[in-house]
Amino acid sequence: GRVHVWFMLFVRRYFLGGRRHARPLRVDLKASAAALPRWAVAADAAEAPRCAVHVVAGLLDNYSYVIVERRSTGPLRCAVVDPGDADAVLEALRDLREQHYDLQDDGTPRPEPVLVVTALLVTHKHWDHQAGVRKVLRVERPRTKAHASLTEED
């Protein structure tokens, strides 16, 4: 697994010029959407979203997800799902802190820390989903806990 990760990072650096294979994507989730039929649009478009999901491209063909709690004031909590490429996840967290969530709804600067990673969620034990867990924990500690299933069967 580790050699494969290094190989994928080498390919991305030298053949893609360090670019990721996809653009960042954000999806806002609203509370009222749970009561609607699938794919329906909420009638109250002005309702503030409860959380946002940011898709992070990693390695050559994988994605991680940053789920951010949306509040009008104060620091925001978030969870990272499948941090297979720690560098991509940490870069995305830096960008989110600096560009997306630096201001509160009233326009004043959000207090530090702007974005707090409270959980790492690993969906299954494949290397491309969990290779970056240790590095993200090392950088984001002591506020972060990792969660994974102990009973997964291949």
PDB file of C-alpha atoms in Angstrom:
ATOM      1  CA  GLY A   1       0.000   0.000   0.000  1.00  0.00           C
ATOM      2  CA  ARG A   2       2.678   2.529   0.963  1.00  0.00           C
ATOM      3  CA  VAL A   3       4.668   2.015  -2.263  1.00  0.00           C
ATOM      4  CA  HIS A   4       1.479   2.477  -4.274  1.00  0.00           C
ATOM      5  CA  VAL A   5       0.764   5.792  -2.521  1.00  0.00           C
ATOM      6  CA  TRP A   6       4.295   7.021  -3.241  1.00  0.00           C
ATOM      7  CA  PHE A   7       3.960   5.962  -6.875  1.00  0.00           C
ATOM      8  CA  MET A   8       0.625   7.810  -7.269  1.00  0.00           C
ATOM      9  CA  LEU A   9       2.108  10.953  -5.691  1.00  0.00           C
ATOM     10  CA  PHE A  10       5.132  10.694  -8.015  1.00  0.00           C
ATOM     11  CA  VAL A  11       2.867  10.385 -11.072  1.00  0.00           C
ATOM     12  CA  ARG A  12       0.777  13.372  -9.980  1.00  0.00           C
ATOM     13  CA  ARG A  13       3.837  15.532  -9.339  1.00  0.00           C
ATOM     14  CA  TYR A  14       5.791  14.763 -12.512  1.00  0.00           C
ATOM     15  CA  PHE A  15       3.099  14.024 -15.069  1.00  0.00           C
ATOM     16  CA  LEU A  16       0.287  16.305 -13.895  1.00  0.00           C
ATOM     17  CA  GLY A  17       2.525  19.106 -12.651  1.00  0.00           C
ATOM     18  CA  GLY A  18       1.185  18.713  -9.108  1.00  0.00           C
ATOM     19  CA  ARG A  19      -2.410  19.400 -10.229  1.00  0.00           C
ATOM     20  CA  ARG A  20      -5.262  17.403  -8.772  1.00  0.00           C
ATOM     21  CA  HIS A  21      -7.481  15.363 -11.062  1.00  0.00           C
ATOM     22  CA  ALA A  22     -10.642  17.283 -10.169  1.00  0.00           C
ATOM     23  CA  ARG A  23     -11.728  20.747  -9.095  1.00  0.00           C
ATOM     24  CA  PRO A  24     -12.941  21.377  -5.539  1.00  0.00           C
ATOM     25  CA  LEU A  25     -16.684  20.960  -5.107  1.00  0.00           C
ATOM     26  CA  ARG A  26     -18.986  22.134  -2.301  1.00  0.00           C
ATOM     27  CA  VAL A  27     -22.491  20.849  -1.598  1.00  0.00           C
ATOM     28  CA  ASP A  28     -24.703  22.588   0.998  1.00  0.00           C
ATOM     29  CA  LEU A  29     -27.158  20.407   2.929  1.00  0.00           C
ATOM     30  CA  LYS A  30     -30.293  21.957   4.418  1.00  0.00           C
ATOM     31  CA  ALA A  31     -32.424  20.679   7.276  1.00  0.00           C
ATOM     32  CA  SER A  32     -35.654  20.746   5.276  1.00  0.00           C
ATOM     33  CA  ALA A  33     -34.196  18.525   2.551  1.00  0.00           C
ATOM     34  CA  ALA A  34     -34.654  15.448   4.764  1.00  0.00           C
ATOM     35  CA  ALA A  35     -38.441  15.805   4.594  1.00  0.00           C
ATOM     36  CA  LEU A  36     -38.557  16.203   0.795  1.00  0.00           C
ATOM     37  CA  PRO A  37     -38.692  13.510  -1.843  1.00  0.00           C
ATOM     38  CA  ARG A  38     -35.321  12.653  -3.341  1.00  0.00           C
ATOM     39  CA  TRP A  39     -33.930  15.284  -5.746  1.00  0.00           C
ATOM     40  CA  ALA A  40     -36.649  17.823  -4.835  1.00  0.00           C
ATOM     41  CA  VAL A  41     -35.736  21.460  -4.205  1.00  0.00           C
ATOM     42  CA  ALA A  42     -36.732  23.065  -0.915  1.00  0.00           C
ATOM     43  CA  ALA A  43     -39.519  25.645  -1.176  1.00  0.00           C
ATOM     44  CA  ASP A  44     -37.699  28.015   1.177  1.00  0.00           C
ATOM     45  CA  ALA A  45     -34.524  28.758  -0.764  1.00  0.00           C
ATOM     46  CA  ALA A  46     -33.443  31.334   1.840  1.00  0.00           C
ATOM     47  CA  GLU A  47     -33.025  28.687   4.550  1.00  0.00           C
ATOM     48  CA  ALA A  48     -29.416  28.506   5.720  1.00  0.00           C
ATOM     49  CA  PRO A  49     -27.625  25.198   5.140  1.00  0.00           C
ATOM     50  CA  ARG A  50     -26.815  23.041   8.169  1.00  0.00           C
ATOM     51  CA  CYS A  51     -23.562  21.725   6.777  1.00  0.00           C
ATOM     52  CA  ALA A  52     -21.419  21.785   3.681  1.00  0.00           C
ATOM     53  CA  VAL A  53     -19.616  18.856   2.086  1.00  0.00           C
ATOM     54  CA  HIS A  54     -16.356  19.669   0.297  1.00  0.00           C
ATOM     55  CA  VAL A  55     -15.014  17.047  -2.098  1.00  0.00           C
ATOM     56  CA  VAL A  56     -11.204  16.789  -2.109  1.00  0.00           C
ATOM     57  CA  ALA A  57      -9.395  15.020  -4.975  1.00  0.00           C
ATOM     58  CA  GLY A  58      -6.525  12.857  -3.774  1.00  0.00           C
ATOM     59  CA  LEU A  59      -3.946  10.558  -5.314  1.00  0.00           C
ATOM     60  CA  LEU A  60      -5.006   9.952  -8.929  1.00  0.00           C
ATOM     61  CA  ASP A  61      -8.465   8.460  -8.619  1.00  0.00           C
ATOM     62  CA  ASN A  62      -9.731   8.905  -5.071  1.00  0.00           C
ATOM     63  CA  TYR A  63     -11.705  11.474  -3.135  1.00  0.00           C
ATOM     64  CA  SER A  64     -11.850  12.563   0.474  1.00  0.00           C
ATOM     65  CA  TYR A  65     -14.657  14.611   1.949  1.00  0.00           C
ATOM     66  CA  VAL A  66     -14.633  17.462   4.450  1.00  0.00           C
ATOM     67  CA  ILE A  67     -18.011  17.881   6.167  1.00  0.00           C
ATOM     68  CA  VAL A  68     -18.278  21.330   7.774  1.00  0.00           C
ATOM     69  CA  GLU A  69     -20.891  22.325  10.333  1.00  0.00           C
ATOM     70  CA  ARG A  70     -22.451  25.641   9.303  1.00  0.00           C
ATOM     71  CA  ARG A  71     -22.971  28.151  12.115  1.00  0.00           C
ATOM     72  CA  SER A  72     -23.246  31.895  11.855  1.00  0.00           C
ATOM     73  CA  THR A  73     -20.676  32.638  14.590  1.00  0.00           C
ATOM     74  CA  GLY A  74     -17.755  31.003  16.341  1.00  0.00           C
ATOM     75  CA  PRO A  75     -15.365  28.259  15.255  1.00  0.00           C
ATOM     76  CA  LEU A  76     -16.736  25.582  12.934  1.00  0.00           C
ATOM     77  CA  ARG A  77     -16.405  21.858  13.563  1.00  0.00           C
ATOM     78  CA  CYS A  78     -15.687  19.488  10.701  1.00  0.00           C
ATOM     79  CA  ALA A  79     -15.077  15.816   9.959  1.00  0.00           C
ATOM     80  CA  VAL A  80     -12.780  14.394   7.295  1.00  0.00           C
ATOM     81  CA  VAL A  81     -13.906  11.206   5.540  1.00  0.00           C
ATOM     82  CA  ASP A  82     -11.319   8.840   4.004  1.00  0.00           C
ATOM     83  CA  PRO A  83      -8.125  10.932   4.206  1.00  0.00           C
ATOM     84  CA  GLY A  84      -6.160   8.761   1.763  1.00  0.00           C
ATOM     85  CA  ASP A  85      -3.954  11.658   0.613  1.00  0.00           C
ATOM     86  CA  ALA A  86      -3.010  13.646   3.713  1.00  0.00           C
ATOM     87  CA  ASP A  87      -1.337  16.455   1.776  1.00  0.00           C
ATOM     88  CA  ALA A  88      -4.459  17.051  -0.327  1.00  0.00           C
ATOM     89  CA  VAL A  89      -6.674  17.054   2.783  1.00  0.00           C
ATOM     90  CA  LEU A  90      -4.399  19.422   4.721  1.00  0.00           C
ATOM     91  CA  GLU A  91      -4.168  21.756   1.720  1.00  0.00           C
ATOM     92  CA  ALA A  92      -7.965  21.753   1.416  1.00  0.00           C
ATOM     93  CA  LEU A  93      -8.350  22.496   5.142  1.00  0.00           C
ATOM     94  CA  ARG A  94      -5.922  25.416   4.835  1.00  0.00           C
ATOM     95  CA  ASP A  95      -7.854  26.805   1.856  1.00  0.00           C
ATOM     96  CA  LEU A  96     -11.189  26.380   3.657  1.00  0.00           C
ATOM     97  CA  ARG A  97      -9.837  28.209   6.714  1.00  0.00           C
ATOM     98  CA  GLU A  98      -8.384  31.075   4.685  1.00  0.00           C
ATOM     99  CA  GLN A  99     -10.911  31.546   1.885  1.00  0.00           C
ATOM    100  CA  HIS A 100     -14.294  30.044   2.702  1.00  0.00           C
ATOM    101  CA  TYR A 101     -14.950  30.273   6.428  1.00  0.00           C
ATOM    102  CA  ASP A 102     -12.784  33.168   7.608  1.00  0.00           C
ATOM    103  CA  LEU A 103     -15.762  35.525   8.165  1.00  0.00           C
ATOM    104  CA  GLN A 104     -18.883  35.132  10.280  1.00  0.00           C
ATOM    105  CA  ASP A 105     -22.316  35.872   8.807  1.00  0.00           C
ATOM    106  CA  ASP A 106     -22.178  39.461  10.112  1.00  0.00           C
ATOM    107  CA  GLY A 107     -18.867  40.107   8.268  1.00  0.00           C
ATOM    108  CA  THR A 108     -16.590  40.116  11.303  1.00  0.00           C
ATOM    109  CA  PRO A 109     -13.558  37.799  11.376  1.00  0.00           C
ATOM    110  CA  ARG A 110     -14.279  34.338  12.760  1.00  0.00           C
ATOM    111  CA  PRO A 111     -12.340  33.614  16.004  1.00  0.00           C
ATOM    112  CA  GLU A 112      -9.355  31.255  15.878  1.00  0.00           C
ATOM    113  CA  PRO A 113      -9.357  28.380  15.284  1.00  0.00           C
ATOM    114  CA  VAL A 114     -11.620  29.021  12.307  1.00  0.00           C
ATOM    115  CA  LEU A 115     -12.169  25.348  11.448  1.00  0.00           C
ATOM    116  CA  VAL A 116     -11.633  22.535  13.969  1.00  0.00           C
ATOM    117  CA  VAL A 117     -11.290  18.960  12.732  1.00  0.00           C
ATOM    118  CA  THR A 118     -13.061  16.888  15.376  1.00  0.00           C
ATOM    119  CA  ALA A 119     -13.203  13.526  13.598  1.00  0.00           C
ATOM    120  CA  LEU A 120     -11.576  11.412  10.922  1.00  0.00           C
ATOM    121  CA  LEU A 121     -13.937   8.817   9.500  1.00  0.00           C
ATOM    122  CA  VAL A 122     -12.523   5.846   7.586  1.00  0.00           C
ATOM    123  CA  THR A 123     -15.167   3.957   5.616  1.00  0.00           C
ATOM    124  CA  HIS A 124     -13.080   0.818   5.141  1.00  0.00           C
ATOM    125  CA  LYS A 125      -9.536  -0.456   5.548  1.00  0.00           C
ATOM    126  CA  HIS A 126      -8.201  -0.128   2.004  1.00  0.00           C
ATOM    127  CA  TRP A 127      -4.908   1.789   1.862  1.00  0.00           C
ATOM    128  CA  ASP A 128      -6.299   4.471  -0.461  1.00  0.00           C
ATOM    129  CA  HIS A 129      -8.902   5.422   2.166  1.00  0.00           C
ATOM    130  CA  GLN A 130      -6.723   5.409   5.275  1.00  0.00           C
ATOM    131  CA  ALA A 131      -3.137   6.157   4.177  1.00  0.00           C
ATOM    132  CA  GLY A 132      -3.225   9.774   5.418  1.00  0.00           C
ATOM    133  CA  VAL A 133      -4.800   9.205   8.834  1.00  0.00           C
ATOM    134  CA  ARG A 134      -1.563   9.401  10.849  1.00  0.00           C
ATOM    135  CA  LYS A 135      -0.343  12.600   9.194  1.00  0.00           C
ATOM    136  CA  VAL A 136      -3.706  14.375   9.553  1.00  0.00           C
ATOM    137  CA  LEU A 137      -3.885  13.306  13.212  1.00  0.00           C
ATOM    138  CA  ARG A 138      -0.327  14.558  13.784  1.00  0.00           C
ATOM    139  CA  VAL A 139      -1.111  17.990  12.295  1.00  0.00           C
ATOM    140  CA  GLU A 140      -4.643  18.457  13.681  1.00  0.00           C
ATOM    141  CA  ARG A 141      -4.218  16.959  17.154  1.00  0.00           C
ATOM    142  CA  PRO A 142      -5.244  17.059  19.987  1.00  0.00           C
ATOM    143  CA  ARG A 143      -8.754  17.953  18.865  1.00  0.00           C
ATOM    144  CA  THR A 144      -9.207  15.072  16.413  1.00  0.00           C
ATOM    145  CA  LYS A 145     -10.333  11.473  16.920  1.00  0.00           C
ATOM    146  CA  ALA A 146     -10.211   8.754  14.270  1.00  0.00           C
ATOM    147  CA  HIS A 147     -13.169   6.400  13.801  1.00  0.00           C
ATOM    148  CA  ALA A 148     -13.192   3.162  11.817  1.00  0.00           C
ATOM    149  CA  SER A 149     -15.070  -0.113  11.851  1.00  0.00           C
ATOM    150  CA  LEU A 150     -13.437  -3.042  13.647  1.00  0.00           C
ATOM    151  CA  THR A 151     -15.711  -5.663  12.120  1.00  0.00           C
ATOM    152  CA  GLU A 152     -15.229  -5.096   8.385  1.00  0.00           C
ATOM    153  CA  GLU A 153     -14.946  -8.237   6.300  1.00  0.00           C
ATOM    154  CA  ASP A 154     -13.458  -8.336   2.810  1.00  0.00           C
TER     155      ASP A 154
END
